[in-house]
Structure formats: C-alpha cells, structure tokens
Coordinates of C-alpha atoms in Angstrom, one line a residue:
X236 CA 29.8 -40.5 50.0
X237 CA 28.7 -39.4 53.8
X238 CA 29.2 -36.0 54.6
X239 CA 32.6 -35.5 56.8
X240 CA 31.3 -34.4 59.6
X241 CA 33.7 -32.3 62.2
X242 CA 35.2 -34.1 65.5
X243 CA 32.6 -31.7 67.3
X244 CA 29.6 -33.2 65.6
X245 CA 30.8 -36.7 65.6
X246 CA 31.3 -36.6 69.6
X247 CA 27.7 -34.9 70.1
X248 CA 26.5 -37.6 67.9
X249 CA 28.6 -40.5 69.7
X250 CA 26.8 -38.9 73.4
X251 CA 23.9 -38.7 71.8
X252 CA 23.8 -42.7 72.3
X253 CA 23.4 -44.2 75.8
X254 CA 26.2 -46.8 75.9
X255 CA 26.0 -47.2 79.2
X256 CA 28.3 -50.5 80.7
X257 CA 25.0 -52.5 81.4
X258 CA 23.3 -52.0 78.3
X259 CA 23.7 -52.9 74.1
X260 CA 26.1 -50.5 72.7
X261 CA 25.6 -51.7 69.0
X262 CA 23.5 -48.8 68.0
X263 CA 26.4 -46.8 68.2
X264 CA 28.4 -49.4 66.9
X265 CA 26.1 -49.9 63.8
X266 CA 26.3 -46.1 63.5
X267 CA 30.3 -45.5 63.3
X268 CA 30.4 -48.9 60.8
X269 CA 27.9 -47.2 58.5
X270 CA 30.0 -43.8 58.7
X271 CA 33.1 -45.5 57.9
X272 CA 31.8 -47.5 55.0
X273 CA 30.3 -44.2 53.8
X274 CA 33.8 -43.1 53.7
X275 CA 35.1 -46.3 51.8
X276 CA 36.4 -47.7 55.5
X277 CA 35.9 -51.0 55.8
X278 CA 35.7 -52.5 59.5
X279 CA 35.1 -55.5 61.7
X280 CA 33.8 -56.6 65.0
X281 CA 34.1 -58.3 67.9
X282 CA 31.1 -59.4 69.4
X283 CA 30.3 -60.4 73.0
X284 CA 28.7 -63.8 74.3
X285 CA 25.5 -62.4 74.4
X286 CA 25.5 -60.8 70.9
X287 CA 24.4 -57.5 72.2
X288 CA 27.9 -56.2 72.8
X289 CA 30.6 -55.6 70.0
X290 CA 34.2 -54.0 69.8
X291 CA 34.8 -52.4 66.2
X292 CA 38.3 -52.0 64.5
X293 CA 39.8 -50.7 60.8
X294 CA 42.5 -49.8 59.2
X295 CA 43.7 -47.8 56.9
X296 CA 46.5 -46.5 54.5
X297 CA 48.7 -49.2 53.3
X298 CA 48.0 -52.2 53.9
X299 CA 51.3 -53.0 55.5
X300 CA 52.5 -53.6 59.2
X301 CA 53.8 -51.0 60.9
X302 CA 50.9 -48.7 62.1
X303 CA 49.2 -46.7 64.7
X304 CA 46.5 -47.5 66.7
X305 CA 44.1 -45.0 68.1
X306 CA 41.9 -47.1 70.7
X307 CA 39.5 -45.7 72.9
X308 CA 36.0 -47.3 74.7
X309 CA 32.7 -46.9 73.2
X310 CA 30.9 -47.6 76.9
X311 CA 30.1 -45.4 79.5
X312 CA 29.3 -45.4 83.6
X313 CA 25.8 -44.7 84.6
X314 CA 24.1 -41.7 85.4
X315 CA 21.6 -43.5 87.8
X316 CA 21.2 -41.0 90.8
X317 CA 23.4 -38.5 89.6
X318 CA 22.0 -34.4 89.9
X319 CA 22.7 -33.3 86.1
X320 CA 21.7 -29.9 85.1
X321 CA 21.4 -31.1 81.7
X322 CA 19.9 -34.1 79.4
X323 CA 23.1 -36.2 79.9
X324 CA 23.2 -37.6 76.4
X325 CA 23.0 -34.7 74.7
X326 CA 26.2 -32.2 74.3
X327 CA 25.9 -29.0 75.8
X328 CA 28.4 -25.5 76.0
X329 CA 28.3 -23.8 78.7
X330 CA 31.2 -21.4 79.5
X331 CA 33.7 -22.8 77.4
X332 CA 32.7 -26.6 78.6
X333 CA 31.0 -29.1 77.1
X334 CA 28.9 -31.0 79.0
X335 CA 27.5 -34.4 78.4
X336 CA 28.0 -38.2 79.5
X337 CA 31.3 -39.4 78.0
X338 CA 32.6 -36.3 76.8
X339 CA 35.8 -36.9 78.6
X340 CA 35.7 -40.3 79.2
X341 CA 35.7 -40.7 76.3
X342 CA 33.7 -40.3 73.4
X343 CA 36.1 -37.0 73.0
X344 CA 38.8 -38.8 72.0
X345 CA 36.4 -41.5 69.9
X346 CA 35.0 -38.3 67.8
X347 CA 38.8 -37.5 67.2
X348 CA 40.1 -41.1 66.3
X349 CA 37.3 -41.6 63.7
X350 CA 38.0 -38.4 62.5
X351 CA 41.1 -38.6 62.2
X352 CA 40.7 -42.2 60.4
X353 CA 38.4 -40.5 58.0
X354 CA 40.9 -37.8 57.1
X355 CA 44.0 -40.1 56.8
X356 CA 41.8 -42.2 54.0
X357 CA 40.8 -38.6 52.4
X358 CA 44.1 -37.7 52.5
X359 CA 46.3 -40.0 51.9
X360 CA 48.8 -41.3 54.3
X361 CA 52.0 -43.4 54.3
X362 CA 51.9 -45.0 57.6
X363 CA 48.8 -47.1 58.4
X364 CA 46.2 -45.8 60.8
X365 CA 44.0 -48.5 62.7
X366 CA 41.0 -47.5 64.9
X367 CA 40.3 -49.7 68.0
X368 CA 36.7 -49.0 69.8
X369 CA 36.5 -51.5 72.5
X370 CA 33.3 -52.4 74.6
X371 CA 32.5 -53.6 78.2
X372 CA 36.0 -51.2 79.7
X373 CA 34.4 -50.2 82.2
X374 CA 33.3 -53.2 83.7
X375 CA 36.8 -54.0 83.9
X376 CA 38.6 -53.7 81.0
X377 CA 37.1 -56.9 79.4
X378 CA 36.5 -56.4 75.9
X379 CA 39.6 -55.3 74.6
X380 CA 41.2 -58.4 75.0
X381 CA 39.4 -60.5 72.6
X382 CA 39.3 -57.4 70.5
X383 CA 43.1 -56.9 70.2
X384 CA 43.1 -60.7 69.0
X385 CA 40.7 -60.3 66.4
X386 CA 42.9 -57.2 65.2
X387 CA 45.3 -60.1 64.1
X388 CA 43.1 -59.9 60.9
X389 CA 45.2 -56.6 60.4
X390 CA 48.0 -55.6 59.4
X391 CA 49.8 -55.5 62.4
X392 CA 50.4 -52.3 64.2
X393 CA 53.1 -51.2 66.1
X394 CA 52.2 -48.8 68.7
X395 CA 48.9 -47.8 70.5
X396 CA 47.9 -44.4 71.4
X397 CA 45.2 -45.2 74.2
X398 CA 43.5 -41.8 74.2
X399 CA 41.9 -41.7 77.9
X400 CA 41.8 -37.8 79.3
X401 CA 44.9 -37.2 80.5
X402 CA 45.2 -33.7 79.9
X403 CA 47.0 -34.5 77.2
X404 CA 50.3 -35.6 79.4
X405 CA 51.7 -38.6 78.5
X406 CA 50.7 -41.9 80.5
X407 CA 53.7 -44.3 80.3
X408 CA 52.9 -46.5 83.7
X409 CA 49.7 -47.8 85.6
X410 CA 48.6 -49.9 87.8
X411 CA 47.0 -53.1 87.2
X412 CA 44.5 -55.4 88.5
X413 CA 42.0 -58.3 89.0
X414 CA 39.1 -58.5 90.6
X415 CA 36.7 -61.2 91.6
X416 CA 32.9 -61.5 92.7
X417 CA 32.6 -63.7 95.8
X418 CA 29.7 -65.7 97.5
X419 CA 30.3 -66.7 100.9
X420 CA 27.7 -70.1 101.6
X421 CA 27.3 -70.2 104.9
X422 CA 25.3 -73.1 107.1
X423 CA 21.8 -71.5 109.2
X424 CA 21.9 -72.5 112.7
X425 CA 20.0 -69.9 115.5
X426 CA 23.0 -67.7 116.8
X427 CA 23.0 -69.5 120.6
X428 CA 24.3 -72.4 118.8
X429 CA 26.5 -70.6 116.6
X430 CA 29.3 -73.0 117.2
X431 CA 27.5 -75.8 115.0
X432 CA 26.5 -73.0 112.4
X433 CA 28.8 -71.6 109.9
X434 CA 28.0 -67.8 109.3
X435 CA 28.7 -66.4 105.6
X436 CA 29.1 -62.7 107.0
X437 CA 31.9 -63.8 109.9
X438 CA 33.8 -65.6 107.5
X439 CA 33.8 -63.6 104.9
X440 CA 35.4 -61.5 107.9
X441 CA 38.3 -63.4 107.6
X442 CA 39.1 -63.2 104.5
X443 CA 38.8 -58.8 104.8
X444 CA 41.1 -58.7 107.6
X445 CA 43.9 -60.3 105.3
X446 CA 43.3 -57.7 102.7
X447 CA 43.6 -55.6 105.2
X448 CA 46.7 -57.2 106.6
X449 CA 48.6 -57.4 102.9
X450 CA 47.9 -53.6 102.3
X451 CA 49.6 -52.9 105.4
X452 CA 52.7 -55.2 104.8
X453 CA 52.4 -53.5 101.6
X454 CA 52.3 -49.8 103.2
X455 CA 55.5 -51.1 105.3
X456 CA 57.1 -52.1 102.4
X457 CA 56.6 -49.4 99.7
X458 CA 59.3 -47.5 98.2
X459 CA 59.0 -43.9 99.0
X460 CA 61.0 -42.9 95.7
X461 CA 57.7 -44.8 93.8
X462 CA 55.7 -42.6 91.1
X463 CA 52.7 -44.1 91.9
X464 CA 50.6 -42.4 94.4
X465 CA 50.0 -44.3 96.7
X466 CA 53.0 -46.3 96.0
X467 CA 51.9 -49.6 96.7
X468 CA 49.4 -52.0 95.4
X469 CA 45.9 -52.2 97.6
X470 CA 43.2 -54.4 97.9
X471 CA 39.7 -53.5 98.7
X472 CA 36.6 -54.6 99.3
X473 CA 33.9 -51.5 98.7
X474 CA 30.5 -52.9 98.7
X475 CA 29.3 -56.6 101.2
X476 CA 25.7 -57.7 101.6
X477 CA 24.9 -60.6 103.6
X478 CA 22.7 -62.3 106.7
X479 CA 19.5 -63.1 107.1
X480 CA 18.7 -62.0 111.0
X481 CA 20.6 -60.8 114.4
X482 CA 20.1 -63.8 115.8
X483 CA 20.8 -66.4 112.9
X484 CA 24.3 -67.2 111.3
X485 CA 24.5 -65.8 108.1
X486 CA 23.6 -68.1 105.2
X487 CA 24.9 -65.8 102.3
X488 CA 27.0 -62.9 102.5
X489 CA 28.0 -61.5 99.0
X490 CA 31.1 -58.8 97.8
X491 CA 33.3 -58.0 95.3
X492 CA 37.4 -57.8 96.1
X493 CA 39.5 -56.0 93.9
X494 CA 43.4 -55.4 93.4
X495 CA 45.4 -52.7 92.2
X496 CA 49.1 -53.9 91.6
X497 CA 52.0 -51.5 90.8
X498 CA 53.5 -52.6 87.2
X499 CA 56.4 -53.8 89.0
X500 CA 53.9 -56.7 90.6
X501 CA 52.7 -59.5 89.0
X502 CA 49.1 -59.5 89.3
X503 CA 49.1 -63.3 88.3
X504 CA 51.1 -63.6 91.2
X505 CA 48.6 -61.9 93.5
X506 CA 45.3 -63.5 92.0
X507 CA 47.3 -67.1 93.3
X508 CA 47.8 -65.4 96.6
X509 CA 44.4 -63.6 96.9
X510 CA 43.1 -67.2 95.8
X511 CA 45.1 -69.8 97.9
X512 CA 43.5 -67.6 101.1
X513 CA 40.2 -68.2 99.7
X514 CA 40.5 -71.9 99.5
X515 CA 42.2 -71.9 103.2
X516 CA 38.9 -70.0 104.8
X517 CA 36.8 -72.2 102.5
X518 CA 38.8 -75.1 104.2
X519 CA 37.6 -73.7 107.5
X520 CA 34.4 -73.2 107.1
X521 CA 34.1 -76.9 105.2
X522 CA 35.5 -78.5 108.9
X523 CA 32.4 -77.6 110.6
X524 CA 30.1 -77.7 107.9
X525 CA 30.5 -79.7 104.3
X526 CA 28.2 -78.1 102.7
X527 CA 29.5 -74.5 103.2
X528 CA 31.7 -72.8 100.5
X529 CA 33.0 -69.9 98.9
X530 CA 32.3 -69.3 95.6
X531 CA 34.6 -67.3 93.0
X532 CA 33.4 -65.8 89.9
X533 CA 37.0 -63.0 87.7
X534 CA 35.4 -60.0 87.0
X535 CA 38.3 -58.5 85.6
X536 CA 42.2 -59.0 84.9
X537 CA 44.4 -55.9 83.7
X538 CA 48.1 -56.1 83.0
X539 CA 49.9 -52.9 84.0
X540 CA 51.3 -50.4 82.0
X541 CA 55.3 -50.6 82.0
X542 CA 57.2 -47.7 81.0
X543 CA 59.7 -48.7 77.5
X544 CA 63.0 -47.8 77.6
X545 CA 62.8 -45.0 74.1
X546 CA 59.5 -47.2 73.7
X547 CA 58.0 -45.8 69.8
X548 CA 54.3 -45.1 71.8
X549 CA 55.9 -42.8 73.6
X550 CA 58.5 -41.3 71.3
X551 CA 55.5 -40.5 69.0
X552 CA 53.3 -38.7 71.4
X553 CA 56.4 -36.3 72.8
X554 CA 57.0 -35.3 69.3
X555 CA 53.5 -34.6 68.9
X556 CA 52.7 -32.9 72.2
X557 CA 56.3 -31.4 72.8
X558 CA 56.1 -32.9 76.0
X559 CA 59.5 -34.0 77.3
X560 CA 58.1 -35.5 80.4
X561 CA 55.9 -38.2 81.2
X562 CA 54.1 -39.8 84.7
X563 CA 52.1 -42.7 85.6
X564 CA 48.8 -42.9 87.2
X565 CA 47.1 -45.3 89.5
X566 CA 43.9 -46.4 87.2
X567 CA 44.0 -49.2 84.7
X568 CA 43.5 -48.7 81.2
X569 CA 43.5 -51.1 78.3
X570 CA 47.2 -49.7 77.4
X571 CA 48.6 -52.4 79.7
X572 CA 46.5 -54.9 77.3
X573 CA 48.2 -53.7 74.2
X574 CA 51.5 -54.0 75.7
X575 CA 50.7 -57.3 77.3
X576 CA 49.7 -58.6 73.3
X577 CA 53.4 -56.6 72.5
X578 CA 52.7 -53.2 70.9
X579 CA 54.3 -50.4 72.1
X580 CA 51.7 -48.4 74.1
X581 CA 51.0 -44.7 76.1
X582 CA 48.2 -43.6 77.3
X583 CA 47.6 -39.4 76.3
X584 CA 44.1 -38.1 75.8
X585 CA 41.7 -34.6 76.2
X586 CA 40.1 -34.0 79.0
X587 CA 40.5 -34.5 83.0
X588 CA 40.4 -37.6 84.7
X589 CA 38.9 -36.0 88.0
X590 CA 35.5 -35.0 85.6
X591 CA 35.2 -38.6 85.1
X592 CA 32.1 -40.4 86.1
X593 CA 31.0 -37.3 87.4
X594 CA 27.3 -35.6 87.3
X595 CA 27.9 -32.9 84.7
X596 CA 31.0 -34.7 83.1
X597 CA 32.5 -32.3 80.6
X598 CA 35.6 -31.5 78.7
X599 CA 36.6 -27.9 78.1
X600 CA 36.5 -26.7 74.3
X601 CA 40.8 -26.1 75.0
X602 CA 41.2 -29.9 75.7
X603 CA 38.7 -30.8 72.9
X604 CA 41.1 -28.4 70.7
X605 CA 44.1 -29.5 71.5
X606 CA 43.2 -33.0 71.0
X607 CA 42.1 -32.3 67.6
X608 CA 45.4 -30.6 67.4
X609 CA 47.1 -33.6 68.6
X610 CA 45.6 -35.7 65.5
X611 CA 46.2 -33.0 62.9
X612 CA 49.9 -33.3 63.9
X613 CA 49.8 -37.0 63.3
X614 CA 48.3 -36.8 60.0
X615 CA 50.8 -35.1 59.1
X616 CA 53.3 -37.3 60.7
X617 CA 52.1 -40.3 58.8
X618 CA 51.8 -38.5 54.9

C-alpha cells in the first residue's frame, strides 16, 4: 500500500506539477491515478481530442447512488510575465502563507478532496464519496462537461461540493457565460477608395458598439435589490488585433467577446442574440463585398449557478461550516454544470479568490486548516 500522505504534502506535490491551461496535465493525472490505486481506489478518465488532456473521477464507499462529489480543476493560469519571489511550482511558507501556483486556485482544495477520498476508503464510510478533477476550466470551463457525463459510469451522486476558494462561505449563485473567438474578413482596397473596400477593424466596430449598447440597456434595466455585483449581465470585448496599414482597409481584424449573464438570464438566449447581430454585420459587409465574412469559433458555454430552495448542496455545507448565510459571486464555476446535468450543487472552498491568478498566489495555513477541517467534518458526516 502507498504511504498516506497529509493534505499538506499532497498539495505541494500536486504544485509541484505545471498544469498550466495550455499545456498536458496528465503527469499529474497519471500521478493522483497511481496514488489512488495504491490505496485500492479505482478511477477513470476523460480524455481530451488531443489525447494530452484528461479529467479523472472515483468513487467510493458503497457502491450505491446517493453520494457526494468533491470536484475541483487540476489546471492552472500561466505565470508568463509575472514577478514571483519564488519558484512558482514549488510550495513555499512564508509568514503563515503558502505560496505557490494553484495553492488557492486550487490544488488546495484538490490535496483535500483526494485526501479525504483516501481516508473515507481507510475508514469506512456509509454514504459514497466521488472525486471529480476536471481539466481545461480555465479556458472556460470546458472539460467538466464531458467529464460529468462519463461520471454516468458511477453510481450516481447527489450533490456537488465545488471546492473553489471562497473563504470557505458558501457559493449558492453565479453568473454564467459564453464566449466566442471571432475573425472579422475584410476586402483590401487603398483607404481613398475605402468605399469599394470592406475594412475588418471598422466593422468589427460595429459589432462593439452593440455590446456596448446591450450593457447599457442592461445598466438601465438592472435591479438594484440584485446580489450580484454588478447586477447585470456584461459583455466585453478585452483584447482586438487587426489591419494591415493607415492607409489600407483592414483585411483581418481578430478578438474574442465574452458574456457574463446573471442566473436569472438564459445564456442560450443571449448566444442567439449575440449571434443574430453577427450574421446582420456579416450581411453588411457581404453587400459590398462577397467574399468578406465573419467568422465564429464557442470558446466556452457555462450555465449559471441557481440558488435551491433547501437545496441538499447547500444544506450539507451549512451544517458543516455553521454558516447560516450564503452569497453569490460574479465568476463562473463548473457548479452551474453540475446543476445543469441535475445534482444539487454549492460552491465553498479555502482560500481567497482576489489571490487568484496572482504573482505570488498563496493560501494562508488558517484557510488550508479549516479546509481540512471542513473534510474531517464530512467524514464523519458520511460514517
């Protein structure tokens, strides 16, 4: 049998592998599926199109429906261009921090779900535990999806605890959202005859000015008594690259447009909107030039968290935390995909949201303890 190692060592050893979004993460992968087995944990994966990606899920305790999922994300963002004081992939304490690349977001809370998987098949439980690491979240959320469907294979669950740093508040609302990448085609003619030309950058002008337009009938129309802050759904456009010269309309012009939609929104709703303006300034451009276009690659799609009326997510977590209160935040996380594949869901995690993505991400030890806490009480919850 493997050695158990403590929730400390398992998170330096999870940082300890650089998962970031744009590379492989099956060395870690491999890594957790080894430990498991070691522990007489059987899992399974779900891999990618490219093979070089997987999810990884397992259960244990009875093999009966009727459990609780602990799901977190196995990648992380980029440290590109970021000042860190220390090796980023390597977990270091420094006044009562520790420091690292994922720490909070959120290889903590992976350390404590396989940790707490481990000590509910040492144990003995009565209530099945499952164990969902996803891949490719942050790149929008993408790989839980197909993972939640290949949990089918499992008994099935009944709540999700999404363990994103929150504190360790309870999560019961977010926002949702879609996203696409979009390639404006334009038609080259020099800029005096601009008329004849169709220019990629101008047009895609068009199309911002709505966005702009929608978030400000969406400003107009927001409900002041709303949780959310800000309390109404936004589209944004962060990044646009495009043109060739200052006297040639623009051939390409390249950006990516994204939506966050309150829970109360249908995002499907809004991706037909967001995509009937497309095709009408596509239409435009076409009249003077047939060969110009628009074209539309989804990044992402995230279903919203809603909060249950007495949902069993969220029932569990106050009785664990002692929380009697709850909020919502304004990010996505892949709680709104549980609930959207019907498990009861709640997002409630270690650590700080506003560390982040940050240069010297860390969680304090406290937060690392009282998430360790948190699972101890559910162990003994589920006896």
């Amino acid at each position: 049998m493997t050695n158990v190692l403590s929730p400390r060592e398992l998170m330096a050893k999870l940082v300890s592998f650089p998962t970031v979004s744009r590379d492989s993460n099956l060395e870690l992968v491999d890594w957790v599926a080894d430990y498991l087995k070691g522990h007489g944990i059987d899992s399974a994966r779900d891999h990618d199109d490219t093979g070089k990606k997987a999810s990884l899920f397992a259960h244990v305790g009875p093999e009966e429906p009727g459990g609780i999922v602990l799901s977190g994300h196995t990648d992380v963002v980029p440290v590109d261009g970021q000042a860190w004081d220390t090796d980023p992939f390597h977990v270091t304490e420094k006044d009562g921090k520790l420091y690292g690349r994922g720490t909070c977001d959120m290889k903590g809370f992976d350390a404590l779900a396989i940790w707490g998987v481990v000590e509910a098949k040492r144990r003995g439980v009565s209530r099945p535990m499952q164990l969902a690491l996803s891949r490719d979240e942050e790149i929008g959320c993408v790989g839980a999806p197909p993972m939640i469907e290949a949990m089918a294979g499992l008994p099935r669950a009944s709540l999700a605890i999404i363990g994103e740093p929150t504190d360790m508040g309870i999560i019961n609302g977010h926002k949702g959202g879609t996203g696409f990448d979009l390639h404006f085609r334009g038609f080259e003619v020099h800029s005096s005859l601009q008329d004849r030309g169709v220019s990629a950058v101008m047009e895609s002008a068009r199309l911002i000015q709505w966005c702009n337009d929608q978030n400000a009938a969406s400003v107009a129309a927001a409900d002041p008594n709303s949780p959310f802050d800000p309390p109404f759904s936004t589209l944004h456009v962060g990044t646009i690259e495009g043109g060739t010269a200052h006297n040639i309309t623009a051939k390409d012009c390249f950006f990516v447009l994204s939506l966050r939609a309150l829970p109360t929104e249908s995002v499907a709703e809004w991706r037909e909107k967001i995509l009937a303006e497309i095709a009408r300034v596509e239409a435009g451009m076409k009249a003077v030039h047939p060969d110009a276009e628009i074209r539309v690659k989804p990044r992402w799609d995230v279903p919203g968290l809603k909060a249950e009326e007495n949902g069993e997510a969220e029932t569990m977590v106050r009785k664990l935390t002692g929380l009697n209160s709850s909020g919502v935040v304004s990010f996505g996380t892949e709680a709104g995909q549980f609930q959207a594949a019907g498990y009861s869901a709640v997002v409630c995690g270690p650590g700080s949201i506003e560390q982040a993505h940050q240069a010297n991400e860390y969680i304090t030890i406290d937060q690392f303890q009282q998430g360790q806490a948190f699972i101890e009480k559910l162990l003994s919850e589920v006896a």
